[in-house]
Structure formats: structure tokens, C-alpha cells
Coordinates of C-alpha atoms in Angstrom, one line a residue:
M1 CA 65.7 97.8 111.9
S2 CA 69.5 98.0 112.4
K3 CA 70.0 94.3 111.8
I4 CA 72.2 93.2 108.8
K5 CA 70.0 92.1 105.9
N6 CA 72.6 91.5 103.2
I7 CA 76.3 91.6 102.5
T8 CA 77.8 91.8 99.1
F9 CA 81.4 91.5 97.7
T10 CA 82.4 93.2 94.5
I11 CA 85.8 92.9 92.8
K12 CA 87.2 96.3 91.6
K13 CA 90.3 96.9 89.6
Y14 CA 92.2 100.2 89.5
D15 CA 95.2 101.1 87.3
Y16 CA 98.1 103.1 88.7
F17 CA 98.9 106.4 87.0
K18 CA 102.5 105.0 86.8
P19 CA 103.9 101.6 87.8
F20 CA 104.5 101.6 91.6
H21 CA 107.9 100.0 92.5
I22 CA 108.9 99.1 96.0
T23 CA 111.5 96.5 97.2
G24 CA 110.7 93.2 95.6
S25 CA 107.4 94.3 94.0
L26 CA 106.2 96.2 91.0
S27 CA 102.5 97.0 90.6
N28 CA 100.6 98.3 87.6
F29 CA 97.2 98.0 89.1
A30 CA 95.4 97.2 92.4
T31 CA 92.6 94.6 92.6
N32 CA 90.4 95.2 95.6
I33 CA 87.1 93.9 97.0
E34 CA 84.4 96.4 97.8
V35 CA 82.1 95.3 100.6
C36 CA 78.5 96.6 101.2
I37 CA 76.5 95.9 104.3
E38 CA 72.8 96.6 104.1
T39 CA 70.5 96.8 107.1
E40 CA 66.8 96.1 107.4
S41 CA 66.1 99.8 107.4
G42 CA 67.9 100.2 104.0
A43 CA 71.1 101.9 105.4
K44 CA 74.2 100.9 103.5
G45 CA 77.7 100.8 104.8
H46 CA 80.8 100.5 102.5
G47 CA 84.2 99.1 103.1
E48 CA 87.1 98.0 101.0
A49 CA 89.7 95.2 101.2
S50 CA 93.0 95.8 99.5
P51 CA 94.8 92.4 100.0
S52 CA 98.6 92.0 99.8
F53 CA 100.1 88.6 99.2
R54 CA 103.5 90.0 100.0
V55 CA 102.5 91.1 103.5
N56 CA 99.5 89.0 104.5
G57 CA 99.5 86.1 102.1
E58 CA 96.0 87.2 100.7
K59 CA 94.7 86.9 97.2
V60 CA 91.4 88.4 95.9
E61 CA 90.7 85.0 94.2
T62 CA 90.6 83.4 97.7
L63 CA 88.8 86.2 99.6
I64 CA 85.9 86.5 97.2
H65 CA 84.8 83.0 98.3
L66 CA 84.4 84.2 101.9
E67 CA 81.2 86.1 101.0
P68 CA 78.7 83.3 101.7
I69 CA 80.6 82.3 104.9
I70 CA 80.6 85.8 106.3
K71 CA 77.0 86.4 105.3
D72 CA 76.0 83.2 107.2
A73 CA 77.9 84.5 110.3
L74 CA 76.7 88.1 110.3
I75 CA 73.2 88.4 108.8
G76 CA 70.7 89.2 111.6
L77 CA 73.3 90.9 113.8
N78 CA 72.6 94.5 114.8
V79 CA 75.2 97.1 113.7
K80 CA 74.4 99.1 116.8
N81 CA 76.0 96.2 118.7
Y82 CA 79.1 96.5 116.5
R83 CA 81.4 94.9 119.0
K84 CA 79.6 91.6 118.5
I85 CA 80.3 91.8 114.8
F86 CA 83.9 92.8 115.5
D87 CA 84.3 89.7 117.7
V88 CA 83.0 87.4 114.9
M89 CA 85.4 89.0 112.4
D90 CA 88.3 88.7 114.7
K91 CA 88.0 84.9 114.1
F92 CA 88.9 85.6 110.4
F93 CA 92.4 86.6 111.5
A94 CA 93.9 84.9 108.4
F95 CA 92.1 87.4 106.2
P96 CA 92.8 90.8 107.8
S97 CA 91.9 92.9 104.8
I98 CA 88.4 91.4 104.6
K99 CA 88.2 91.7 108.4
A100 CA 88.9 95.5 108.1
A101 CA 86.4 96.0 105.2
I102 CA 83.6 94.3 107.1
Q103 CA 84.4 96.0 110.4
Y104 CA 84.5 99.4 108.7
A105 CA 81.3 98.8 106.6
T106 CA 79.6 97.9 109.9
L107 CA 80.6 101.3 111.4
D108 CA 79.6 103.0 108.1
A109 CA 76.1 101.4 108.2
L110 CA 75.8 102.4 111.9
S111 CA 76.8 105.9 110.8
E112 CA 74.0 106.0 108.3
E113 CA 71.5 104.6 110.9
I114 CA 72.2 107.2 113.6
G115 CA 73.3 110.2 111.5
M116 CA 76.8 110.5 112.9
P117 CA 80.0 110.3 110.9
V118 CA 82.3 107.4 111.6
Y119 CA 85.2 109.6 112.7
Q120 CA 82.9 110.9 115.5
I121 CA 81.8 107.4 116.5
L122 CA 85.6 106.7 116.9
G123 CA 86.1 109.8 119.0
G124 CA 86.2 112.8 116.8
A125 CA 89.7 113.8 118.0
K126 CA 90.6 115.8 114.9
D127 CA 88.9 117.8 112.1
E128 CA 91.8 117.4 109.6
I129 CA 95.0 115.5 108.9
E130 CA 97.9 115.9 106.5
T131 CA 99.1 113.0 104.3
D132 CA 102.5 112.5 102.8
K133 CA 103.1 111.3 99.2
T134 CA 105.4 108.5 98.0
V135 CA 108.3 108.4 95.7
G136 CA 108.6 104.8 94.3
I137 CA 111.8 103.2 93.3
D138 CA 113.0 104.4 89.9
T139 CA 116.1 105.9 88.4
I140 CA 117.8 108.5 90.5
E141 CA 116.8 111.2 88.1
N142 CA 113.1 110.2 88.1
M143 CA 113.0 109.8 91.9
V144 CA 114.4 113.3 92.3
K145 CA 112.0 114.7 89.8
D146 CA 109.0 113.0 91.5
A147 CA 110.2 114.3 94.9
K148 CA 110.5 117.8 93.7
E149 CA 107.1 117.7 92.1
I150 CA 105.5 116.4 95.3
F151 CA 107.3 119.1 97.4
D152 CA 106.4 121.9 95.0
S153 CA 102.7 120.8 95.0
G154 CA 102.5 121.5 98.7
F155 CA 103.3 118.3 100.5
T156 CA 105.6 118.8 103.5
T157 CA 106.3 115.1 104.1
I158 CA 107.8 112.9 101.4
K159 CA 108.0 109.1 101.7
I160 CA 110.9 107.6 99.8
K161 CA 111.1 103.9 98.8
V162 CA 114.6 102.3 99.1
G163 CA 116.0 98.9 99.8
E164 CA 117.2 97.4 96.6
D165 CA 120.6 99.1 96.1
L166 CA 122.3 100.6 99.1
K167 CA 124.8 102.8 97.2
K168 CA 122.1 104.1 94.9
D169 CA 119.7 104.7 97.9
I170 CA 122.2 106.9 99.6
E171 CA 122.7 108.9 96.4
V172 CA 119.0 109.2 95.9
L173 CA 118.5 110.7 99.4
D174 CA 121.4 113.0 98.9
E175 CA 119.9 114.4 95.7
I176 CA 116.4 114.6 97.0
Y177 CA 117.6 116.5 100.0
K178 CA 119.4 119.0 97.8
N179 CA 116.2 119.6 95.8
T180 CA 113.6 119.6 98.6
R181 CA 115.1 121.5 101.5
G182 CA 112.6 121.9 104.3
A183 CA 110.7 118.7 103.7
K184 CA 110.3 115.9 106.2
Y185 CA 111.4 112.4 105.0
I186 CA 110.0 109.0 105.8
V187 CA 112.3 106.4 104.3
D188 CA 110.9 103.0 103.7
A189 CA 113.1 100.0 102.9
N190 CA 110.3 97.4 102.9
M191 CA 112.5 94.8 104.5
G192 CA 115.2 95.3 101.9
Y193 CA 118.3 95.6 104.1
T194 CA 120.3 93.5 106.5
P195 CA 120.8 95.1 109.9
K196 CA 124.4 96.0 108.9
Q197 CA 123.3 97.6 105.7
A198 CA 120.5 99.5 107.5
I199 CA 123.0 100.9 110.0
E200 CA 125.4 101.9 107.3
F201 CA 122.6 103.6 105.4
V202 CA 121.5 105.8 108.4
K203 CA 125.0 106.6 109.6
T204 CA 126.0 107.7 106.1
L205 CA 123.0 110.0 105.9
Y206 CA 123.7 111.4 109.3
S207 CA 127.3 112.1 108.3
K208 CA 125.9 114.1 105.4
N209 CA 123.6 116.1 107.7
I210 CA 120.5 114.6 106.1
E211 CA 117.8 114.2 108.6
I212 CA 115.1 111.6 108.2
H213 CA 112.1 111.6 110.5
L214 CA 111.3 107.9 110.3
F215 CA 113.2 104.9 109.0
E216 CA 110.5 102.3 108.2
Q217 CA 110.9 98.5 108.2
P218 CA 114.6 98.3 107.3
V219 CA 114.9 94.6 107.8
A220 CA 112.9 91.4 107.3
S221 CA 109.5 91.2 109.0
T222 CA 110.5 88.3 111.1
D223 CA 113.8 89.8 112.2
F224 CA 112.7 91.5 115.4
E225 CA 116.2 91.3 116.9
G226 CA 117.5 93.0 113.7
L227 CA 115.0 95.8 114.1
K228 CA 116.2 96.3 117.7
I229 CA 119.8 96.3 116.6
V230 CA 119.1 99.0 114.0
R231 CA 117.0 101.0 116.4
F232 CA 119.8 101.1 119.0
N233 CA 122.4 102.1 116.4
S234 CA 120.3 104.6 114.4
P235 CA 120.4 108.4 115.0
F236 CA 116.9 108.4 113.5
P237 CA 113.6 106.9 114.7
V238 CA 113.0 103.3 113.5
G239 CA 109.5 102.0 112.7
A240 CA 107.9 98.6 112.1
D241 CA 105.4 98.0 109.3
E242 CA 105.5 94.4 108.0
S243 CA 106.7 93.3 111.4
A244 CA 103.5 94.8 113.1
K245 CA 100.5 93.0 111.7
T246 CA 98.5 92.2 114.8
K247 CA 98.2 93.5 118.3
Y248 CA 100.3 90.5 119.4
D249 CA 103.2 91.5 117.1
V250 CA 103.1 95.0 118.6
L251 CA 103.1 93.7 122.1
R252 CA 106.2 91.8 121.3
L253 CA 107.9 94.8 119.7
I254 CA 107.1 96.9 122.7
K255 CA 108.4 94.3 125.1
M256 CA 111.7 94.0 123.1
E257 CA 112.1 97.8 122.8
A258 CA 112.6 97.1 119.1
V259 CA 111.1 100.3 117.5
D260 CA 110.2 103.9 118.0
F261 CA 107.2 103.9 115.7
I262 CA 104.4 101.4 114.7
N263 CA 102.8 101.8 111.3
I264 CA 99.1 100.7 111.6
K265 CA 97.5 99.6 108.4
L266 CA 93.9 98.6 108.6
M267 CA 94.6 96.0 105.9
K268 CA 97.0 94.2 108.3
S269 CA 95.0 94.4 111.5
G270 CA 91.3 95.4 110.9
I271 CA 89.6 98.0 113.0
S272 CA 89.5 96.0 116.2
D273 CA 93.2 95.3 116.4
A274 CA 94.1 98.8 115.3
L275 CA 92.1 100.3 118.2
A276 CA 94.0 98.0 120.6
I277 CA 97.3 98.9 119.0
V278 CA 96.6 102.7 119.4
E279 CA 96.2 102.3 123.1
M280 CA 99.1 99.9 123.6
V281 CA 101.5 102.2 121.7
K282 CA 100.3 105.3 123.6
S283 CA 100.8 103.4 126.9
A284 CA 104.3 102.5 125.9
N285 CA 105.1 106.1 125.1
L286 CA 106.0 105.2 121.5
Q287 CA 104.6 106.9 118.3
L288 CA 102.3 105.9 115.5
M289 CA 101.9 106.4 111.8
I290 CA 99.0 105.1 109.7
G291 CA 99.6 103.7 106.2
C292 CA 97.8 102.0 103.3
M293 CA 98.1 99.3 100.7
G294 CA 96.5 99.9 97.3
E295 CA 93.1 101.3 98.5
S296 CA 90.9 103.4 96.4
S297 CA 89.1 106.4 97.9
V298 CA 86.6 103.9 99.4
G299 CA 89.4 102.2 101.3
I300 CA 91.4 105.4 102.2
N301 CA 88.1 106.7 103.6
Q302 CA 88.4 104.0 106.3
S303 CA 91.9 105.1 107.4
V304 CA 91.1 108.8 107.2
N305 CA 88.1 108.4 109.4
F306 CA 90.1 106.2 111.8
A307 CA 92.9 108.8 112.0
L308 CA 90.5 111.7 112.5
G309 CA 88.5 109.7 115.1
T310 CA 91.5 108.6 117.2
G311 CA 93.8 111.6 116.6
A312 CA 96.7 109.2 117.3
F313 CA 99.1 109.6 114.5
V314 CA 102.2 111.6 113.9
F315 CA 102.4 110.7 110.3
H316 CA 99.7 109.8 107.8
D317 CA 100.8 107.8 104.7
L318 CA 97.4 107.8 103.0
D319 CA 98.2 108.5 99.4
S320 CA 97.2 105.3 97.5
A321 CA 94.0 106.8 96.2
L322 CA 96.0 109.7 94.8
M323 CA 98.0 107.2 92.8
L324 CA 95.1 105.3 91.3
K325 CA 92.8 106.1 88.4
E326 CA 89.3 106.3 89.6
D327 CA 86.2 107.4 87.8
N328 CA 84.7 109.1 90.9
F329 CA 85.9 110.1 94.3
R330 CA 83.8 108.2 96.9
G331 CA 85.4 109.0 100.2
K332 CA 83.3 110.6 103.0
Y333 CA 86.0 113.3 103.6
L334 CA 87.2 116.4 101.9
S335 CA 90.3 115.7 99.8
N336 CA 92.5 118.7 99.1
P337 CA 96.0 117.0 99.2
P338 CA 98.0 117.1 101.3
I339 CA 95.0 118.0 103.6
Y340 CA 92.1 115.6 104.3
K341 CA 89.2 117.2 106.2
A342 CA 86.2 115.7 108.0
L343 CA 82.8 116.2 106.5

């Protein structure tokens, strides 16, 4: 009765409330694939793939054609034996967002079958988490305005996008700090700096007594040596995002002592690799944050349940659904930003 009977892919498009600008990318909308797994008993599990060509080389136009291939591989498998399904999907490593969506939809279908929330299947470590909210690249005035609005609305952690103009970025941080005293700052360069620029950036902020709690992906994703150079010359913790796609990337980063933080995104790794990364990073005595791409509430639901279940994360950057126009909220969690609570 718990065997998979059908799998469907549906393309969904969501407009941003305002254009979302990061280093080298400007998005007006997110195009995602919603996945539904139905079992023989009628239980339905939902997942979402939010592909990124910039990070993973994925396009919706390609991923949608995987539907018959994945159906052929998975129909007849039992969601109660979800590790077998995970192992099949691990072979789709070139399509990590679809891997994540299928793996989560499997757990969601299992959740419906047995009457236990996914976060409890994953461990039930926490009952609530707190997300940050992001300030995209814009004029200095608009970035300060956005940061102040975020802080005044109750968010205690602000994520700030930088990486296109070093001088302006320093001025932005200076002005945001003056207007949001008491906030925590995650600064994300999205691969925009050279190692020398990244070191100049953090040392200038330090000289101004501006503390940032995490400096995320300052250099190119392939520049592991550059990450290490920045880490050993930064007064602030340095994290990997685009450099940390798979568990094998994370193993290399750990061995090199290249970072203080790893940013897990289910869209980069899927559930299976993410679970492995959690244990690897904990064993290495490093720290974790969890982030997102352009997921709707269906996709953010995956990361919220993963974070609640594992309880592994210092920072939660799960704000994409707050930035997209959706007709209905469809997450299986209580959303009262900045707090997300388990149902």
C-alpha cells in the first residue's frame, strides 16, 4: 500500500515582489518544478525543485524531461524503504534540485502514510527556528532602507548581498550598521571578490568596529585555496556556499581547513547528501547554516522541516518564499516571520 503509484512534475512560475539582484544575477521571477509522489494507498507527498543555472547548471526546460525516466526508476518502490529511493536518486547527481524534490516528496508521502511530520522523521530536534531576511544589491539608499525595514519588522539577522563594487559595499555596510544597531549580519559576496579584495573588505569593516557574523562565499566557487587564504586573514567567520555543493566538496573543504561555516542548500545536495554533510561538519567541529534558492512555500517547507528535524544550524536563510508572490501558503509549518514553527 505504501508503494509509489505515480509521480508528476508541474512547472510553476512565481514573480518576485521586487527584482532580486545578487552578484552577476538579476531575477524578476522564479520558475520551479513541483513534484508529487502518490502511493497505492492514495497518500501524496510534495516536493519542489528550484534549479539554478548559475550554481548547478540546471534549467527547468531540461529537468521537466526527467519525469518519465524517474517514474520508470521509482514506481513500485515503497516509501517506507526510503533509503532505497534515496540511493536511486543519488545517481541523478547532475540534477540536484530534482534529487532534492523527489527525496523530500518521498518523506512527505511517508509522513502521510504513518501520520508523523517529516521533521520528526528526521529527528524532531527543534520546535521552531528563526530565519534571516535578505537585502539585495541596489543603490546605497535603497539597501539601507530595506535593511531598516527588515530590522524594524522584527528580524534580528540581516543578510546583505555584496560583491560587485568593493568601495560601495563598504559604504553600504557602514550605513546599514548605523541604522540597525543590534542586528546580526551575514554578508554574502556570491563569488564576487578576489581573495585580496575579500581581505580588504573584512579588514576595513573590522577597523570601523563593524562586526559581521558570517562572510559567505567571498571568492569563486572553484577557488578553495582562495577561501582558505581569506579565512586565515579574516577576523570574521568565513563560509562556503557555491563551493559546497556535495558531500565530497565539503570533505575537501574540511581537509583543507578552508572555512568556518558550510551553507547547506537542499537544491545543491538533495536530502541524502545534506544529512551526510550535517554529520561531517559536526564531526569537524565547524558550523552550519541552511539556505535557499528561489523556492516557494512548498520548497521552503522542505528546508524548514530539515532544519527542525536535525537542529543542526546556527543560521537559517530561508526567506525566498517571503520574497515571492504566491496565491496560497502551502508549507507544513507555521510561518510568523522571522519565526517558523513546527505543526
